[in-house]
PDB file of N, CA and C in Angstrom:
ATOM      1  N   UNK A   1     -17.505 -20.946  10.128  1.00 64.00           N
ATOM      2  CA  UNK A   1     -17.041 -19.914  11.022  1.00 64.00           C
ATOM      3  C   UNK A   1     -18.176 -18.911  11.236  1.00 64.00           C
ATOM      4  N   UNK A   2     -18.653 -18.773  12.465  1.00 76.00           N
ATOM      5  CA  UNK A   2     -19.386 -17.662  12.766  1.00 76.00           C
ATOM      6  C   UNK A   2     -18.961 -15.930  12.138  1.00 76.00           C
ATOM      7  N   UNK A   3     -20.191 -15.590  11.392  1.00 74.00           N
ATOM      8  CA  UNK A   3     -20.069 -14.217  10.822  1.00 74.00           C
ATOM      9  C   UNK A   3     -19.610 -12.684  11.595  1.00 74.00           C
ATOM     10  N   UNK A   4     -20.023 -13.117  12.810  1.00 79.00           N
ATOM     11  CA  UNK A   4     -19.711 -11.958  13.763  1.00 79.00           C
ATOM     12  C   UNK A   4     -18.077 -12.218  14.180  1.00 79.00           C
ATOM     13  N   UNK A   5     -17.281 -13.223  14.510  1.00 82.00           N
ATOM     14  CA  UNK A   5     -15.615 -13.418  14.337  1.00 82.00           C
ATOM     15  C   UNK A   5     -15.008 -13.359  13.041  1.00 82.00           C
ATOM     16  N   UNK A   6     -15.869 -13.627  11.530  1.00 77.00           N
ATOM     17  CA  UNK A   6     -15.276 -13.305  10.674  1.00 77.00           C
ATOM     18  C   UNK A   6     -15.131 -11.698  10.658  1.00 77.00           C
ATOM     19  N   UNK A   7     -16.706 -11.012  11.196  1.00 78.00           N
ATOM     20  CA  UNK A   7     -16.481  -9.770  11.064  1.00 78.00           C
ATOM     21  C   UNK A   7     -15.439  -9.023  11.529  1.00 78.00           C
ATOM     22  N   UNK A   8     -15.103  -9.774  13.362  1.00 83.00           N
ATOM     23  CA  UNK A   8     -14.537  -8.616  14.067  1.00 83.00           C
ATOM     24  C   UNK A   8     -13.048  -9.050  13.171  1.00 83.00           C
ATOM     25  N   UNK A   9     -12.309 -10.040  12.942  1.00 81.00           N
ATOM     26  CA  UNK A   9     -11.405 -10.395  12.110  1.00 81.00           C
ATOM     27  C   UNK A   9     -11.160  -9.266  11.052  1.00 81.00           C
ATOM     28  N   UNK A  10     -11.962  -8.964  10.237  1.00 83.00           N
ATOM     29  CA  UNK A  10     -11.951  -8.385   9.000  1.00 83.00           C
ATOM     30  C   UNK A  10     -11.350  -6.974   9.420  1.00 83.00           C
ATOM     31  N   UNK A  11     -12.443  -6.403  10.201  1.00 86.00           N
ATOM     32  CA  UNK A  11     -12.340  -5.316  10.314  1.00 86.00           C
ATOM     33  C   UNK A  11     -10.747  -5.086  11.631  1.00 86.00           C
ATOM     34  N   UNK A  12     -10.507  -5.991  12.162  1.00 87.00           N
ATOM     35  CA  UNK A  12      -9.071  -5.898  12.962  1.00 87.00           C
ATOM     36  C   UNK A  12      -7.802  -5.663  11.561  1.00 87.00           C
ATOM     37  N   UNK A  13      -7.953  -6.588  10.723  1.00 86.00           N
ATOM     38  CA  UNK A  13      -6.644  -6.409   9.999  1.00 86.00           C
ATOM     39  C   UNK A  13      -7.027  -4.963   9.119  1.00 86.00           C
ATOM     40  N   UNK A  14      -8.313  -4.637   9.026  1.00 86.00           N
ATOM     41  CA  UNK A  14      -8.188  -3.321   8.153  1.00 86.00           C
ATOM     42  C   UNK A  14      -7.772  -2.063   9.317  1.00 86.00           C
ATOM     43  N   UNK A  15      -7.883  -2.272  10.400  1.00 90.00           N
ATOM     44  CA  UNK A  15      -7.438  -1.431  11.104  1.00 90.00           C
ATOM     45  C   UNK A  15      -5.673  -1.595  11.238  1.00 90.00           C
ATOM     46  N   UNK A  16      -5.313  -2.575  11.195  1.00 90.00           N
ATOM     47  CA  UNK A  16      -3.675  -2.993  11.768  1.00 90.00           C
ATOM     48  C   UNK A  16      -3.156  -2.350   9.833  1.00 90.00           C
ATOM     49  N   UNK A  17      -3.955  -2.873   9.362  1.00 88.00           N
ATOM     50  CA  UNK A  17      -3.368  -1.808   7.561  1.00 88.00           C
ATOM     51  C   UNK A  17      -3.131  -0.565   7.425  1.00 88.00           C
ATOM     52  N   UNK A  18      -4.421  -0.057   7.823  1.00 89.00           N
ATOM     53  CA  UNK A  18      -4.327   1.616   8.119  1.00 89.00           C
ATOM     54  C   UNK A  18      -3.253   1.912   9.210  1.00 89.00           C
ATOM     55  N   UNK A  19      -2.981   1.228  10.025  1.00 91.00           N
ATOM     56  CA  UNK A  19      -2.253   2.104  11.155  1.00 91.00           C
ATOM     57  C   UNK A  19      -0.869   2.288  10.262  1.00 91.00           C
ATOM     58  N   UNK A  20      -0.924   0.640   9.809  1.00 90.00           N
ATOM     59  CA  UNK A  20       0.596   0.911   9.155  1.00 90.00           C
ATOM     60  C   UNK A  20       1.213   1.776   7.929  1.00 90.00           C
ATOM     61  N   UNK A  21      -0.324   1.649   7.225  1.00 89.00           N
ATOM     62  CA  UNK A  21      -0.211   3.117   5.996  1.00 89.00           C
ATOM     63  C   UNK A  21       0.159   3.958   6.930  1.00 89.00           C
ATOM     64  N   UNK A  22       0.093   4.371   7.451  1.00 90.00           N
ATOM     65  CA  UNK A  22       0.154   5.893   8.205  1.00 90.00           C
ATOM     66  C   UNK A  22       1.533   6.160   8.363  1.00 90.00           C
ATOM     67  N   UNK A  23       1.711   4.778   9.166  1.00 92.00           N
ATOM     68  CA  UNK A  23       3.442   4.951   9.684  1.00 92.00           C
ATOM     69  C   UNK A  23       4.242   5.037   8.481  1.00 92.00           C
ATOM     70  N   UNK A  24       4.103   4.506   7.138  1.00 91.00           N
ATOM     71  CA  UNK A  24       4.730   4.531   5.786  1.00 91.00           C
ATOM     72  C   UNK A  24       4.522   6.203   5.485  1.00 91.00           C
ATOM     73  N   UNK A  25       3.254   6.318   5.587  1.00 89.00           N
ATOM     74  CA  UNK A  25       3.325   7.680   4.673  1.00 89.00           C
ATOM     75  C   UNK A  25       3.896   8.607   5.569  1.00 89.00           C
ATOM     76  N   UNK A  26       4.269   8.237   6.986  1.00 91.00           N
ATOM     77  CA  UNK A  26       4.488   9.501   7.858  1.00 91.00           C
ATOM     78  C   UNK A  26       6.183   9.343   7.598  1.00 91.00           C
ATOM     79  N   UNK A  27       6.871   7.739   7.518  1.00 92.00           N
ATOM     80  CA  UNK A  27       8.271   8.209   7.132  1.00 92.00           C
ATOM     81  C   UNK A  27       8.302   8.679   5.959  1.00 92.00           C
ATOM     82  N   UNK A  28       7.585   8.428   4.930  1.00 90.00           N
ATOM     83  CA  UNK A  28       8.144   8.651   3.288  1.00 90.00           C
ATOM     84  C   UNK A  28       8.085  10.202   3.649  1.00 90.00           C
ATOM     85  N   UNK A  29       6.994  10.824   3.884  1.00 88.00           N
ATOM     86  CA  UNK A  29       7.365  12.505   4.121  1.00 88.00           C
ATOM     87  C   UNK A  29       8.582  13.203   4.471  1.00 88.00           C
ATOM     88  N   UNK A  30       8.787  12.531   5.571  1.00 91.00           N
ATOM     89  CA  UNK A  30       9.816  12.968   6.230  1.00 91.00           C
ATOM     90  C   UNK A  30      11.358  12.512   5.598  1.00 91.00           C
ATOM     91  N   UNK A  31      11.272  11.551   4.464  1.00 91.00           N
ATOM     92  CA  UNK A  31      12.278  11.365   3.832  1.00 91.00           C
ATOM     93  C   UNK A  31      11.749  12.405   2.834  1.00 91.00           C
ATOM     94  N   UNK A  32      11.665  12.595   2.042  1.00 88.00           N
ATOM     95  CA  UNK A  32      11.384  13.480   0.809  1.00 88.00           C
ATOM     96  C   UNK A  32      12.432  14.510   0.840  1.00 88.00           C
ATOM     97  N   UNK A  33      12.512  15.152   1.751  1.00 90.00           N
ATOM     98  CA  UNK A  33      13.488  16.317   1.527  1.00 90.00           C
ATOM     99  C   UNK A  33      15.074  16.127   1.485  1.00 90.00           C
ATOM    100  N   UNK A  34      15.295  14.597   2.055  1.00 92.00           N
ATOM    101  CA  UNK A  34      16.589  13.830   1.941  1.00 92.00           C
ATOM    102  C   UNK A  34      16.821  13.335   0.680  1.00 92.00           C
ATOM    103  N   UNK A  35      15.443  12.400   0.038  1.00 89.00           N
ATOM    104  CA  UNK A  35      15.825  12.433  -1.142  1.00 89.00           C
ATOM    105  C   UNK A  35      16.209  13.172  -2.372  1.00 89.00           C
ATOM    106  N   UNK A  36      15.381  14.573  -2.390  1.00 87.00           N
ATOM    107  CA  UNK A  36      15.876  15.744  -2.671  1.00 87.00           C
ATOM    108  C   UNK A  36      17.166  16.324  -3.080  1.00 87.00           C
ATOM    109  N   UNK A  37      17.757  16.140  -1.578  1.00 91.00           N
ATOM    110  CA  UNK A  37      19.075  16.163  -1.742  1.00 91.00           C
ATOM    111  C   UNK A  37      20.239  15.119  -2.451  1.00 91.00           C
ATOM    112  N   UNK A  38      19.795  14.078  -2.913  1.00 90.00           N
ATOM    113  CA  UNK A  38      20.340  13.427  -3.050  1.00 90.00           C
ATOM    114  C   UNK A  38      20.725  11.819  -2.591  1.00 90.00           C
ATOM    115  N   UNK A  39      20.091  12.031  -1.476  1.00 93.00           N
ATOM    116  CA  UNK A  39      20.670  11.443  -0.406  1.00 93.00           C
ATOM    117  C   UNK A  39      20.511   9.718  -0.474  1.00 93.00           C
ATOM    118  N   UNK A  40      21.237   8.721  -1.114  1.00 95.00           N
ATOM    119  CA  UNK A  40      20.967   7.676  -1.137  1.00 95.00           C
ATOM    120  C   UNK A  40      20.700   6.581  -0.552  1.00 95.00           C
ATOM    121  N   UNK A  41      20.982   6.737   0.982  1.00 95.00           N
ATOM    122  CA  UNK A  41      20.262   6.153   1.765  1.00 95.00           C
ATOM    123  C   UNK A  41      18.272   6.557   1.769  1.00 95.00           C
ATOM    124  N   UNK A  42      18.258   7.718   1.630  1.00 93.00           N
ATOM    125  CA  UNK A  42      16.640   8.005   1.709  1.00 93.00           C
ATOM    126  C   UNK A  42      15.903   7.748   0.279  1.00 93.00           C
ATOM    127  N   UNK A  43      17.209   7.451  -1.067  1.00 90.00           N
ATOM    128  CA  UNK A  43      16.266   6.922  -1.430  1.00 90.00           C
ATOM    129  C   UNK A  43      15.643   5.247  -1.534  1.00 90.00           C
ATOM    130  N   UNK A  44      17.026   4.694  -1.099  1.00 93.00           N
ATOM    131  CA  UNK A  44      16.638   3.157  -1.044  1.00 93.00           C
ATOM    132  C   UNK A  44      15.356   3.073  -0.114  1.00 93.00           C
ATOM    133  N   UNK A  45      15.900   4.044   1.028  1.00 94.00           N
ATOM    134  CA  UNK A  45      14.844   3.779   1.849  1.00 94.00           C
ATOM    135  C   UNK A  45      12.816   3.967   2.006  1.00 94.00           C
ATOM    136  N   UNK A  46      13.070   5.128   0.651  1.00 90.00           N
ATOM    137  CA  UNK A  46      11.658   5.096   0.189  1.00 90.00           C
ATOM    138  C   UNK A  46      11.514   4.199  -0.596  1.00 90.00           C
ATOM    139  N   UNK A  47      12.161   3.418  -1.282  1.00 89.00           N
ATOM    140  CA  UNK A  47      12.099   2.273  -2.391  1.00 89.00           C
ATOM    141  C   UNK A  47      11.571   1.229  -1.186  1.00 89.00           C
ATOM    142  N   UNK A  48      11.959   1.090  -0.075  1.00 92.00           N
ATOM    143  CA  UNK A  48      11.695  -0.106   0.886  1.00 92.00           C
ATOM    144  C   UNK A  48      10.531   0.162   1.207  1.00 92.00           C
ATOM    145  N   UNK A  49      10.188   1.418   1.610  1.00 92.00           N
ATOM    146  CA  UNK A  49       9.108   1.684   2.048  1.00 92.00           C
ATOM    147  C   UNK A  49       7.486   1.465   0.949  1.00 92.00           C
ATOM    148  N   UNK A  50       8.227   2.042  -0.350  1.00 87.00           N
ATOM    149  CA  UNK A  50       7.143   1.542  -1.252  1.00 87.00           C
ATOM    150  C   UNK A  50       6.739   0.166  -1.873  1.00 87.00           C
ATOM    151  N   UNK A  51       7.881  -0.835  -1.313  1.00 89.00           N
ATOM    152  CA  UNK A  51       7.740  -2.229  -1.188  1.00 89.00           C
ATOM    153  C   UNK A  51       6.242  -2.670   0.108  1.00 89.00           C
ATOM    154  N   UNK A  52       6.968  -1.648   1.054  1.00 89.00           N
ATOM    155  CA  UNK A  52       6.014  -2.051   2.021  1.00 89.00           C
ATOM    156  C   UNK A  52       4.485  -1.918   1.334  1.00 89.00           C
ATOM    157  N   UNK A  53       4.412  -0.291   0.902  1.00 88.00           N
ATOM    158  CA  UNK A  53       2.810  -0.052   0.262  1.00 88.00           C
ATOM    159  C   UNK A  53       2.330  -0.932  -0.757  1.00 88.00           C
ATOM    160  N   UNK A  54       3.020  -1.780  -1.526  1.00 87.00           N
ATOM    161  CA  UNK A  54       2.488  -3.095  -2.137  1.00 87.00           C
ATOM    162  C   UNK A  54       2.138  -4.083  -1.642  1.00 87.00           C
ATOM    163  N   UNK A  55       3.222  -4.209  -0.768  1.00 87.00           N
ATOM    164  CA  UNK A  55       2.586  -5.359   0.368  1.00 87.00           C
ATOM    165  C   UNK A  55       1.347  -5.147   1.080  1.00 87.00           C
ATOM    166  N   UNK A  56       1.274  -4.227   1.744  1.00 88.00           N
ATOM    167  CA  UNK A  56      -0.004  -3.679   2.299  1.00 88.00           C
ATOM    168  C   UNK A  56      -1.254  -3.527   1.298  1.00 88.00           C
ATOM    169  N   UNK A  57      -1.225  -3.083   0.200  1.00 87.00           N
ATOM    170  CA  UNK A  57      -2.345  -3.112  -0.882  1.00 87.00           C
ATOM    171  C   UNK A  57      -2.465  -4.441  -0.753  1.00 87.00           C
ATOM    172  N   UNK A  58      -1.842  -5.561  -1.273  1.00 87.00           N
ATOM    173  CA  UNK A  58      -2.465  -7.209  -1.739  1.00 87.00           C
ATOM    174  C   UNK A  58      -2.653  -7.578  -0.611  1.00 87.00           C
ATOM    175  N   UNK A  59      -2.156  -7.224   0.513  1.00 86.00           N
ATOM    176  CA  UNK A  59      -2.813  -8.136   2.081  1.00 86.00           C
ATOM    177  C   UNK A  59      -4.253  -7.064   1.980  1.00 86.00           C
ATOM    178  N   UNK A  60      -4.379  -5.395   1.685  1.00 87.00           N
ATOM    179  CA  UNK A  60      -5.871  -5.341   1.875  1.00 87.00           C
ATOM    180  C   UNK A  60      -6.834  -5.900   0.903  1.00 87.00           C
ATOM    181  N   UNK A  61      -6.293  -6.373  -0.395  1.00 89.00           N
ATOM    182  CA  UNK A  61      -7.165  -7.355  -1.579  1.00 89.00           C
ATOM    183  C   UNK A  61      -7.769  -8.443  -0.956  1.00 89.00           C
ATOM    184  N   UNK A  62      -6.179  -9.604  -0.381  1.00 85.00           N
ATOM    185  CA  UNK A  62      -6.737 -10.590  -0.175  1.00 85.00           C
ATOM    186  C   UNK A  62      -7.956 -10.778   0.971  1.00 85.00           C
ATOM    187  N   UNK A  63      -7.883  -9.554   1.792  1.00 85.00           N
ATOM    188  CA  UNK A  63      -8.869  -9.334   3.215  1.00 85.00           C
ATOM    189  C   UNK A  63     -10.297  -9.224   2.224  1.00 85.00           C
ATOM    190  N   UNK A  64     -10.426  -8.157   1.627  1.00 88.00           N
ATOM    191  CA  UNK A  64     -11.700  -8.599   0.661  1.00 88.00           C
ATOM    192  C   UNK A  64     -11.709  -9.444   0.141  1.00 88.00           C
ATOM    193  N   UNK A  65     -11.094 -10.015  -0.659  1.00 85.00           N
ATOM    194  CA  UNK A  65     -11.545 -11.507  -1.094  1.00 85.00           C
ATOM    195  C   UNK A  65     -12.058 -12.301   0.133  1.00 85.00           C
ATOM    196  N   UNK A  66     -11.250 -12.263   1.032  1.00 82.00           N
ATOM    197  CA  UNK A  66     -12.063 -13.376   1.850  1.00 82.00           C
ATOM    198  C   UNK A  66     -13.342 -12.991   2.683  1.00 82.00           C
ATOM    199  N   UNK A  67     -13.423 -11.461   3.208  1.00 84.00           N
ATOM    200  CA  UNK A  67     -14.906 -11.389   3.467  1.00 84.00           C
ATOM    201  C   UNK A  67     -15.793 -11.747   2.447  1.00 84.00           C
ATOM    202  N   UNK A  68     -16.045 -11.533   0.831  1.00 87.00           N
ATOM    203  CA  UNK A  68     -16.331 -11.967   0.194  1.00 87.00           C
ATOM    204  C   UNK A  68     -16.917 -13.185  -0.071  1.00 87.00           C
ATOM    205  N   UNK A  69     -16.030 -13.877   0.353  1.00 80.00           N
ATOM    206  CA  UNK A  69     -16.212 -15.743   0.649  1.00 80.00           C
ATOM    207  C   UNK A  69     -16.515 -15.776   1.717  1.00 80.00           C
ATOM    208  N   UNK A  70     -16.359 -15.223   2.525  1.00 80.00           N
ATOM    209  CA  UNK A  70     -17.179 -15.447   3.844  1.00 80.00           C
ATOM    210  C   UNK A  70     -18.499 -15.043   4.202  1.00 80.00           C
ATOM    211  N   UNK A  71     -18.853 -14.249   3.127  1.00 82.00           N
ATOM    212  CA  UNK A  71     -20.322 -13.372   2.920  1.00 82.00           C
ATOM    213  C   UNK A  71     -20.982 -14.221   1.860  1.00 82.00           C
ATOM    214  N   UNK A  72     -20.495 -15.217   1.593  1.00 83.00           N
ATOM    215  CA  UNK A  72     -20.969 -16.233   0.534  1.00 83.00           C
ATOM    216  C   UNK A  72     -21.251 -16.107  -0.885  1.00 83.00           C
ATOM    217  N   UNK A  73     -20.220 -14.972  -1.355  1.00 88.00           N
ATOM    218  CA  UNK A  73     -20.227 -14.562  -2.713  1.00 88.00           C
ATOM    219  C   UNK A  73     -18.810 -15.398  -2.838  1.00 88.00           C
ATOM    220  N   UNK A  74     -18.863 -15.578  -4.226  1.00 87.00           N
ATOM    221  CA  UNK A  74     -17.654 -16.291  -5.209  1.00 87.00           C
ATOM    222  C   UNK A  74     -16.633 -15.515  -6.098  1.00 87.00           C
ATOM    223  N   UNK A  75     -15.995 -14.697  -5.352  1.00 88.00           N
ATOM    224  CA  UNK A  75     -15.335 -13.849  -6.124  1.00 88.00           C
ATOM    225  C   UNK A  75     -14.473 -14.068  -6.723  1.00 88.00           C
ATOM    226  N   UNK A  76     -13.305 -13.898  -8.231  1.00 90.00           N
ATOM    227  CA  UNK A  76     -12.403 -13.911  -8.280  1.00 90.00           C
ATOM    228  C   UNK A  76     -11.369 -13.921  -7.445  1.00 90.00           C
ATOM    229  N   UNK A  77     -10.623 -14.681  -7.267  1.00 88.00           N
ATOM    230  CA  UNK A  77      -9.252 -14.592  -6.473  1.00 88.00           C
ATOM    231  C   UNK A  77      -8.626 -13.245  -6.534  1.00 88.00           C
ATOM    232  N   UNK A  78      -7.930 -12.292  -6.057  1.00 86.00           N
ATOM    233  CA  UNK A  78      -6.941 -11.046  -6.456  1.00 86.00           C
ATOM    234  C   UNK A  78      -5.715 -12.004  -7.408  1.00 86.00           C
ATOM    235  N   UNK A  79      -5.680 -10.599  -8.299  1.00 80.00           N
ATOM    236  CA  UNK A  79      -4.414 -10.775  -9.084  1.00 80.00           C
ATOM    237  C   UNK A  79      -3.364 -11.574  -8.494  1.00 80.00           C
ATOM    238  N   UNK A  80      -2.545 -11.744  -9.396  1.00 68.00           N
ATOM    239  CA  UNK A  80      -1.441 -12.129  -8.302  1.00 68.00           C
ATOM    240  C   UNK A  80      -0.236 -11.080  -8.162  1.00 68.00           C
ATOM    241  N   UNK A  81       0.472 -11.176  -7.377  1.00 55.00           N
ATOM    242  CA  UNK A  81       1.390  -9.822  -6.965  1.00 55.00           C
ATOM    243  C   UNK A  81       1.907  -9.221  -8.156  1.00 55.00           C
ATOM    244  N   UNK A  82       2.544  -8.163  -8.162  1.00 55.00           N
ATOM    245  CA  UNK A  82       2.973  -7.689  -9.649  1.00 55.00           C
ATOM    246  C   UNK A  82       5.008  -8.392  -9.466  1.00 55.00           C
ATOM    247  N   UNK A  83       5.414  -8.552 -10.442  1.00 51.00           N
ATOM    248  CA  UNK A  83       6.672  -8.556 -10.330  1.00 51.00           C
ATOM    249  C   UNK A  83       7.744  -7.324  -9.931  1.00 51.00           C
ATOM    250  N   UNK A  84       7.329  -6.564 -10.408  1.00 50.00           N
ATOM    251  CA  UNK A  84       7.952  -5.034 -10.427  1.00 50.00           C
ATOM    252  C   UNK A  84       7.356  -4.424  -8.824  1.00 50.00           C
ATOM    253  N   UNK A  85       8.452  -3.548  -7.931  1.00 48.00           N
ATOM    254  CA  UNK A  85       8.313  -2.916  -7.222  1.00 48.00           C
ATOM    255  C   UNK A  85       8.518  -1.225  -7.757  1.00 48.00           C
ATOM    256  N   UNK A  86       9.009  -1.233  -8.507  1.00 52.00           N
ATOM    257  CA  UNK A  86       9.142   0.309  -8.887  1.00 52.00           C
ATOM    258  C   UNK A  86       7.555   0.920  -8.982  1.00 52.00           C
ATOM    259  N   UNK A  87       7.973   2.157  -9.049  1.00 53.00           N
ATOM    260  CA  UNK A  87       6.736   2.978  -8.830  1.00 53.00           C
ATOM    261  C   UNK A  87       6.487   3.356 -10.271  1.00 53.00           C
ATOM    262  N   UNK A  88       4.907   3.507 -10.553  1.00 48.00           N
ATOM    263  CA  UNK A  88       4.233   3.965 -11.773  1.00 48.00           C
ATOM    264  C   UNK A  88       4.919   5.096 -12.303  1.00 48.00           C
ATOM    265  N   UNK A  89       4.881   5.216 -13.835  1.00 47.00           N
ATOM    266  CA  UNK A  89       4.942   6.585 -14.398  1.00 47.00           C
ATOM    267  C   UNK A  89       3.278   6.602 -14.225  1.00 47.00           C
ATOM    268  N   UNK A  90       3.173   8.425 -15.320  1.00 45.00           N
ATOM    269  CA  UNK A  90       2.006   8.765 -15.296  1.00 45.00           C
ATOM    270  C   UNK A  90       1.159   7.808 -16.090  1.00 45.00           C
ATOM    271  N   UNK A  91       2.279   7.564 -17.235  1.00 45.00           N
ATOM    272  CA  UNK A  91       1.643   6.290 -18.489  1.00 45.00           C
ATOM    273  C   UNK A  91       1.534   5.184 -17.930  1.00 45.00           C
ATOM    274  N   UNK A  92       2.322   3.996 -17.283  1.00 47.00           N
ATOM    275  CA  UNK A  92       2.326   3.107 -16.945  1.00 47.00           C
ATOM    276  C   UNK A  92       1.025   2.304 -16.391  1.00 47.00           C
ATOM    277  N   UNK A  93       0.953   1.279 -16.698  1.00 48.00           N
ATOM    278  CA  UNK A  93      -0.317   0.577 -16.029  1.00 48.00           C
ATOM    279  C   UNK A  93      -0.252  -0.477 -15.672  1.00 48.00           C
ATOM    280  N   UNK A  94       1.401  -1.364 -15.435  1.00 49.00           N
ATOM    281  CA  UNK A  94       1.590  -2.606 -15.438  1.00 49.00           C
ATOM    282  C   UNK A  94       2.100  -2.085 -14.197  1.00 49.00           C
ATOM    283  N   UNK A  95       2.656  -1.437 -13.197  1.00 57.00           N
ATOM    284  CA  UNK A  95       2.792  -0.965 -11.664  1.00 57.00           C
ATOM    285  C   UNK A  95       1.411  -0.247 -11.115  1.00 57.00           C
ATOM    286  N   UNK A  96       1.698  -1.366 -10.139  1.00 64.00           N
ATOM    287  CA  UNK A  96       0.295  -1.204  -8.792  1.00 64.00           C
ATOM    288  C   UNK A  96       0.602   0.234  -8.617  1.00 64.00           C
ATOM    289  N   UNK A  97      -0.572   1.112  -8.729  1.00 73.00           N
ATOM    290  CA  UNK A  97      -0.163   2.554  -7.850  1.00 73.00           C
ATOM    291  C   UNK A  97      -1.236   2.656  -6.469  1.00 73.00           C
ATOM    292  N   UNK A  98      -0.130   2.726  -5.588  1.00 77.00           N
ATOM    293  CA  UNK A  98      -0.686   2.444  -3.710  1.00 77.00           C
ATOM    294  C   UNK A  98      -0.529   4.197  -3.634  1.00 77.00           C
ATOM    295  N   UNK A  99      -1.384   3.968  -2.284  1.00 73.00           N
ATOM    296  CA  UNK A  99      -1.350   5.360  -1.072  1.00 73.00           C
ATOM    297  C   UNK A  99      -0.387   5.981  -1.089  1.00 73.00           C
ATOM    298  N   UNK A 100       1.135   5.195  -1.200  1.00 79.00           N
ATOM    299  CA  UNK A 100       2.379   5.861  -0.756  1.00 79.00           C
ATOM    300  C   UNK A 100       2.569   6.883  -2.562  1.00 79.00           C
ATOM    301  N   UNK A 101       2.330   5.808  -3.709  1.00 78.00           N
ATOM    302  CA  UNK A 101       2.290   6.847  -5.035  1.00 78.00           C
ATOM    303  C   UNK A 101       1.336   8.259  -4.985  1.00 78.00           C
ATOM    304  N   UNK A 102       0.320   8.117  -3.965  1.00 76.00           N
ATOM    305  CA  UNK A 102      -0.439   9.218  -4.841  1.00 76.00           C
ATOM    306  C   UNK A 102       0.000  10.295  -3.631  1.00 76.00           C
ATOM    307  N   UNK A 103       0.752   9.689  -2.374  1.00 73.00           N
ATOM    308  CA  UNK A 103       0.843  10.756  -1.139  1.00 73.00           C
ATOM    309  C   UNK A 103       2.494  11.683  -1.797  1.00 73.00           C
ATOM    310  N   UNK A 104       3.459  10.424  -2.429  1.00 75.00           N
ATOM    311  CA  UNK A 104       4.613  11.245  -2.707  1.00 75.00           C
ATOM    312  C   UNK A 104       3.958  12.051  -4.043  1.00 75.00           C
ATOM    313  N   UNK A 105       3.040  11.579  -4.852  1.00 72.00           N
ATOM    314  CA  UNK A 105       2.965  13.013  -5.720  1.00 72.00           C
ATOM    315  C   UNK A 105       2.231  13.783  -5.316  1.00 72.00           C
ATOM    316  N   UNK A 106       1.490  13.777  -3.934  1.00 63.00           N
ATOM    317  CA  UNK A 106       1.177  15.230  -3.740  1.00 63.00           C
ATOM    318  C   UNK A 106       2.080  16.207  -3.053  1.00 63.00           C
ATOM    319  N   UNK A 107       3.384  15.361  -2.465  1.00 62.00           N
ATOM    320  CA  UNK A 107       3.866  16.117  -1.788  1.00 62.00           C
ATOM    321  C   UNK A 107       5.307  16.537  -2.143  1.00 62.00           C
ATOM    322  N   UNK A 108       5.742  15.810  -3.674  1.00 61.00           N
ATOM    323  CA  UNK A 108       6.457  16.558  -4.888  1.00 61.00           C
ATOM    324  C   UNK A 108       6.008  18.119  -4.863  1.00 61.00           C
ATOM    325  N   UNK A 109       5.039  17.765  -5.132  1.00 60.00           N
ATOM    326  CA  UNK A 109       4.131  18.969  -6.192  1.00 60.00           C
ATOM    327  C   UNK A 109       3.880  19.911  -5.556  1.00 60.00           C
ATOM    328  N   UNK A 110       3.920  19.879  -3.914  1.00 53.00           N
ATOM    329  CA  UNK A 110       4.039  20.761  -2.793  1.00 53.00           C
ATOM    330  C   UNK A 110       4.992  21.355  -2.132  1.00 53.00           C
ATOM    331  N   UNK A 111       5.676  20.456  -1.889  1.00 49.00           N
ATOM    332  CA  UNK A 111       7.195  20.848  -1.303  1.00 49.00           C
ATOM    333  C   UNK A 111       7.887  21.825  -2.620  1.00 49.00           C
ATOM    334  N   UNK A 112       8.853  22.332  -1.613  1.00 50.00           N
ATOM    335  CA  UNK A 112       9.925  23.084  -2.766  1.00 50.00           C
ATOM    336  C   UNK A 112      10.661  22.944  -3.030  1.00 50.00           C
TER     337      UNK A 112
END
């Protein structure tokens, strides 16, 4: 495969990732103050949403791995997915912590 279509490739899905981080972190915000309240629809619904930010982390792994191999280095494969969707404690190290973990604790710690 020509390097310049692997490139524009690469760099298309890191753009279609980011757009979609965005759209995650822009609902999880806007849920926060529902969950707050209680509200159990907003929180399943950040639970879905932080499904999504796992998903999105191992699709941006496997995108490096394969420029990687396509740049003709031999990299390890990525992990393989974690079993657990729940979100990290502070201790924890067996949960992936994504964009959406470090955006809801800044915006715990902000909000009132």
């Amino acid at each position: 495969m020509d390097p310049k279509t692997i490139a524009e490739a690469y760099f298309t899905l890191g753009t279609h990732i980011e757009d979609s981080q965005a759209r995650v972190s822009d609902a999880a915000e806007a849920l926060i103050p529902l969950v707050r309240r209680g509200d159990q629809n907003a929180v399943q619904a950040l639970g879905n949403l932080r499904k999504a930010a796992v998903s999105m982390q191992a699709e941006r792994q496997w995108a490096e791995y394969l420029w990687q191999l396509a740049s003709g280095k031999n990299p390890p494969p990525p992990a393989a997915a974690p079993t657990t969707t729940a979100a990290p404690t502070p201790d924890d190290t067996a949960s992936p912590r994504t964009f959406l973990d470090n955006l809801l604790g800044d915006l715990i710690t902000l909000l009132p």
